[in-house]
PDB file of C-alpha atoms in Angstrom:
ATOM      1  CA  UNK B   1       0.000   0.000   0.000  1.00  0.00           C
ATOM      2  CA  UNK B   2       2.503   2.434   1.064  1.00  0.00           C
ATOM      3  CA  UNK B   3       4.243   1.463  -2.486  1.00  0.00           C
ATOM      4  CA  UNK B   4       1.078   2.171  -3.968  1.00  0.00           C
ATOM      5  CA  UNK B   5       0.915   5.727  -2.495  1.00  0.00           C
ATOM      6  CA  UNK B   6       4.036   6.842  -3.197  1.00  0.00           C
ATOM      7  CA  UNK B   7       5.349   5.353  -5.972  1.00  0.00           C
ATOM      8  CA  UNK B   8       2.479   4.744  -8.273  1.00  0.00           C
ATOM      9  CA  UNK B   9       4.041   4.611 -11.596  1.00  0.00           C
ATOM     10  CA  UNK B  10       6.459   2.471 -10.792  1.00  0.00           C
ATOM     11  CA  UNK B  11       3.499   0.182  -9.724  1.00  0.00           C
ATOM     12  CA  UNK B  12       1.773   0.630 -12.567  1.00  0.00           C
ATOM     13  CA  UNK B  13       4.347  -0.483 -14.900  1.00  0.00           C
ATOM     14  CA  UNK B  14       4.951  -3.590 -13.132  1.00  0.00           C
ATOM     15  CA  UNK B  15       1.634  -4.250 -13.308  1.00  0.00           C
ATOM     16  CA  UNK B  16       1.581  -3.908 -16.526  1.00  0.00           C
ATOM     17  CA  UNK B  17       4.569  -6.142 -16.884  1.00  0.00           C
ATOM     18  CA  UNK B  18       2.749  -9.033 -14.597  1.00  0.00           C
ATOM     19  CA  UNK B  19      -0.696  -9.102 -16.669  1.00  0.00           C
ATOM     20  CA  UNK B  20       1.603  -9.999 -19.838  1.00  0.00           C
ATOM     21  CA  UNK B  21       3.551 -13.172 -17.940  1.00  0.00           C
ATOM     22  CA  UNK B  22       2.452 -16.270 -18.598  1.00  0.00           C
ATOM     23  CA  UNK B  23       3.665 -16.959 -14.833  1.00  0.00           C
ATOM     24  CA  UNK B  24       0.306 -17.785 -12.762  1.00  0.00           C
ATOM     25  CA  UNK B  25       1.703 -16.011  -9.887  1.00  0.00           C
ATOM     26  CA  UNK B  26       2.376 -12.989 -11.839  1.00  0.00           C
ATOM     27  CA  UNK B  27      -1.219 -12.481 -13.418  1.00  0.00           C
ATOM     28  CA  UNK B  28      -2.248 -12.949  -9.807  1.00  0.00           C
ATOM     29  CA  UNK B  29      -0.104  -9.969  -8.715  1.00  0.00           C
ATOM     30  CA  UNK B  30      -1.058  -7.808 -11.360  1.00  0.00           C
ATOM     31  CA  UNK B  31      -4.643  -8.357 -10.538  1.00  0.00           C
ATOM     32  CA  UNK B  32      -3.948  -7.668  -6.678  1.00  0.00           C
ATOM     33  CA  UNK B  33      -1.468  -4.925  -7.170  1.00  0.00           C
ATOM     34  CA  UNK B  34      -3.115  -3.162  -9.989  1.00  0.00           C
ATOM     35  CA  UNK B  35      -6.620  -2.715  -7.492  1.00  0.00           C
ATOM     36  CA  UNK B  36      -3.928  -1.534  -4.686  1.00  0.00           C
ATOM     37  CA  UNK B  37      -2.695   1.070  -7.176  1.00  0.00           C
ATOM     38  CA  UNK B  38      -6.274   2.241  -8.555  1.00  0.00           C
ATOM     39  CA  UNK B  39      -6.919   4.320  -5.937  1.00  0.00           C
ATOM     40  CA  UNK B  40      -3.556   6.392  -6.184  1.00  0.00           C
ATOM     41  CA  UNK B  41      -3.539   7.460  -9.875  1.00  0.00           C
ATOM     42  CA  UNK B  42      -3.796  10.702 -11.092  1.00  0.00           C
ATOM     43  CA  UNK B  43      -1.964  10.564 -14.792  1.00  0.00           C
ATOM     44  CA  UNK B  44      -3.306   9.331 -17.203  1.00  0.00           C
ATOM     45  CA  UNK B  45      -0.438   7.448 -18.443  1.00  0.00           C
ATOM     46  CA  UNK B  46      -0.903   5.432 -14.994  1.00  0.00           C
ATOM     47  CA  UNK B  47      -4.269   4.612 -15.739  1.00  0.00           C
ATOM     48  CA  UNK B  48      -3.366   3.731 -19.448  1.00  0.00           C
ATOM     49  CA  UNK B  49      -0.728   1.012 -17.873  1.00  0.00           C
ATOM     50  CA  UNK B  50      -3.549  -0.461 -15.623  1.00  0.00           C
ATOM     51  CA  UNK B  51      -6.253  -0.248 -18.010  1.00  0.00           C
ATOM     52  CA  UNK B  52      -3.529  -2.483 -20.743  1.00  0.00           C
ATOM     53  CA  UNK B  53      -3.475  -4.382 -17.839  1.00  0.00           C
ATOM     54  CA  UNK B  54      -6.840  -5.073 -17.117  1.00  0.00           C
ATOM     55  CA  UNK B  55      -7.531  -5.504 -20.604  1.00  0.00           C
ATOM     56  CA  UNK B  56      -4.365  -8.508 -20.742  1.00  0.00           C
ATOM     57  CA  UNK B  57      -6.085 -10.177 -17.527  1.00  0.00           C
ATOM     58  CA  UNK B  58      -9.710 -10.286 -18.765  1.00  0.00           C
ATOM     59  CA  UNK B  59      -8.321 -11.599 -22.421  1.00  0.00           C
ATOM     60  CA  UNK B  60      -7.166 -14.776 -20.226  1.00  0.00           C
ATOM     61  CA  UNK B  61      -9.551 -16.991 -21.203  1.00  0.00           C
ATOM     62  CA  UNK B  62      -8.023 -19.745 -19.099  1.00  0.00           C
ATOM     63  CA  UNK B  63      -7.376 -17.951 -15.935  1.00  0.00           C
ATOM     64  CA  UNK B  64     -11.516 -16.276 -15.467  1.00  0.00           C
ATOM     65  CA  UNK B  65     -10.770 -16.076 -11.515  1.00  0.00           C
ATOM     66  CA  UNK B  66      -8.819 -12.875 -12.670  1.00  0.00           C
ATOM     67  CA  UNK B  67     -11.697 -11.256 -14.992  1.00  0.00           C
ATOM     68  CA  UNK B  68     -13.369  -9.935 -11.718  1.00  0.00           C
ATOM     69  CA  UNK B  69     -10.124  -7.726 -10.831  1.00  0.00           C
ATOM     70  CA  UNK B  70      -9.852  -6.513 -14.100  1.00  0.00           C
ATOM     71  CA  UNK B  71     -13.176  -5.665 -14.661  1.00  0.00           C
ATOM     72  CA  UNK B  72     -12.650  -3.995 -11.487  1.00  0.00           C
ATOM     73  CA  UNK B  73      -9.888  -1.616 -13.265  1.00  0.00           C
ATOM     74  CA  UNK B  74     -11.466  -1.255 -15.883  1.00  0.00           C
ATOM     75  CA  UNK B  75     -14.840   0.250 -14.662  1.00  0.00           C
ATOM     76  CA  UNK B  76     -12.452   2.605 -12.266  1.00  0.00           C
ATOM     77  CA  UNK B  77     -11.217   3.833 -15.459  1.00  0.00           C
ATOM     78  CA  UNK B  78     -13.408   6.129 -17.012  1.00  0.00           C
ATOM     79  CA  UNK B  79     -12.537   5.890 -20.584  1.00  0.00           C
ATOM     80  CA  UNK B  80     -13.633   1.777 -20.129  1.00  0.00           C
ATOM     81  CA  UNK B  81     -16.354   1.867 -17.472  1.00  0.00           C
ATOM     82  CA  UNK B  82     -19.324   2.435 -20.458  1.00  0.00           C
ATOM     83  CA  UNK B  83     -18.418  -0.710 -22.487  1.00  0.00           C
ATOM     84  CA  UNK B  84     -17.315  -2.893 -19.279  1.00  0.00           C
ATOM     85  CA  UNK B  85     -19.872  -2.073 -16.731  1.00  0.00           C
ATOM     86  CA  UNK B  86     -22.736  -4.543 -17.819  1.00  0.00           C
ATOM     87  CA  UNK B  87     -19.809  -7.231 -17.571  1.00  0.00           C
ATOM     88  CA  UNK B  88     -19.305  -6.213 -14.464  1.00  0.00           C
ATOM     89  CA  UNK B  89     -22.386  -5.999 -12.988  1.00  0.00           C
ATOM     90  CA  UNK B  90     -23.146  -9.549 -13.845  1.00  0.00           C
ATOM     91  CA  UNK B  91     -20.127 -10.368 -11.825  1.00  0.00           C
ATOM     92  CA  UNK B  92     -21.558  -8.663  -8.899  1.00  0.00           C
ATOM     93  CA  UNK B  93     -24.455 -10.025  -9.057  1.00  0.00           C
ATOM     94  CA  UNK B  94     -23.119 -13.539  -9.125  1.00  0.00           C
ATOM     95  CA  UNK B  95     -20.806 -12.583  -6.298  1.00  0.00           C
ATOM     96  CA  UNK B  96     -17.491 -12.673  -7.619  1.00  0.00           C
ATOM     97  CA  UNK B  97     -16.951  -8.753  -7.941  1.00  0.00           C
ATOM     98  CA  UNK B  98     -17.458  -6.305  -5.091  1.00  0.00           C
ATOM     99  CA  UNK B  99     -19.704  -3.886  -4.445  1.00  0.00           C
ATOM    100  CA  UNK B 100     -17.612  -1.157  -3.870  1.00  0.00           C
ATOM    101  CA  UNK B 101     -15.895  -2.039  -7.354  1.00  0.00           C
ATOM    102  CA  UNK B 102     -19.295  -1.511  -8.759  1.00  0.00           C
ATOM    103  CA  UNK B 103     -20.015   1.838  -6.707  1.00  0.00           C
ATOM    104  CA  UNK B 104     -17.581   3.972  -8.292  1.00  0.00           C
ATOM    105  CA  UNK B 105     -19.600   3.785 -11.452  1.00  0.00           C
ATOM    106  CA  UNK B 106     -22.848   4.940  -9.368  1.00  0.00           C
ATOM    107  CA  UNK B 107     -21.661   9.328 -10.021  1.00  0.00           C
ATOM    108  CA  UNK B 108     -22.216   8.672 -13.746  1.00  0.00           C
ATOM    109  CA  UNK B 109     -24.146   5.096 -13.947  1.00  0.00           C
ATOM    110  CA  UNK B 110     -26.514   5.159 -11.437  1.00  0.00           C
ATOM    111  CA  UNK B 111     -29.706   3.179 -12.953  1.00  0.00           C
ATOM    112  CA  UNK B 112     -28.000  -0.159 -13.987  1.00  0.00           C
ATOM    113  CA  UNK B 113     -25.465  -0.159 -11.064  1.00  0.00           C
ATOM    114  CA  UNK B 114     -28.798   0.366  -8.900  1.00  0.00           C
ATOM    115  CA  UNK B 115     -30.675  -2.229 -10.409  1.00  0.00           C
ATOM    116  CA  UNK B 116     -27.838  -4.619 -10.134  1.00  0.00           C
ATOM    117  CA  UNK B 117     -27.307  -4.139  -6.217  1.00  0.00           C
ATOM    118  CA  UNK B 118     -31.209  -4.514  -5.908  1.00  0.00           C
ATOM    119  CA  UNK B 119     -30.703  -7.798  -7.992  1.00  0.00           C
TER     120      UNK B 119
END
């Protein structure tokens, strides 16, 4: 965490790195690390890294455990959170995404992130 606060971009980058190993325990730490980093980006170039990321992650068809973390990122990310929020919200309504993953989309989705809590 403390990594994740002040160091972001270096974060981001190995994140970035992780998602695109073939190394189990890598895409796991890319998932992990990349939500720990979320919260502390501010450039757009950080955001860019975790949104390649997210987008390597959820392309593992083989490894689906790791499409809730990514769809995670990329509904965080407001350039993705449009096409990847009805994804997401099936997750969370099957229980394998959190709510507060799904709340940040509430400011400019509120209906279908609504309906899907209610669900």
């Amino acid at each position: 965490a403390a990594l994740a606060e002040d160091e972001t971009p270096a974060l981001c980058r190995a994140v970035d790195r992780w998602a695109h190993d073939d190394r189990p325990d890598r895409l796991l730490a890319a998932a992990v690390h990349g939500l720990i980093a979320a919260p502390h980006v501010t450039t757009g170039a950080d955001r860019e890294l975790l949104r390649y990321a997210a987008l390597a992650l959820l392309g593992r068809t083989t490894h689906t455990t790791l499409h809730g973390p990514a769809l995670a990122l990329l509904v965080r990310d407001p350039a993705t959170r449009t096409r990847y929020l009805p994804r997401a919200l099936l997750l969370l309504a099957s229980g394998r995404l959190s709510a507060s993953s799904a709340a940040v989309a509430l400011p400019t989705h509120p209906e279908p992130v609504l309906a899907a809590f209610r669900a």
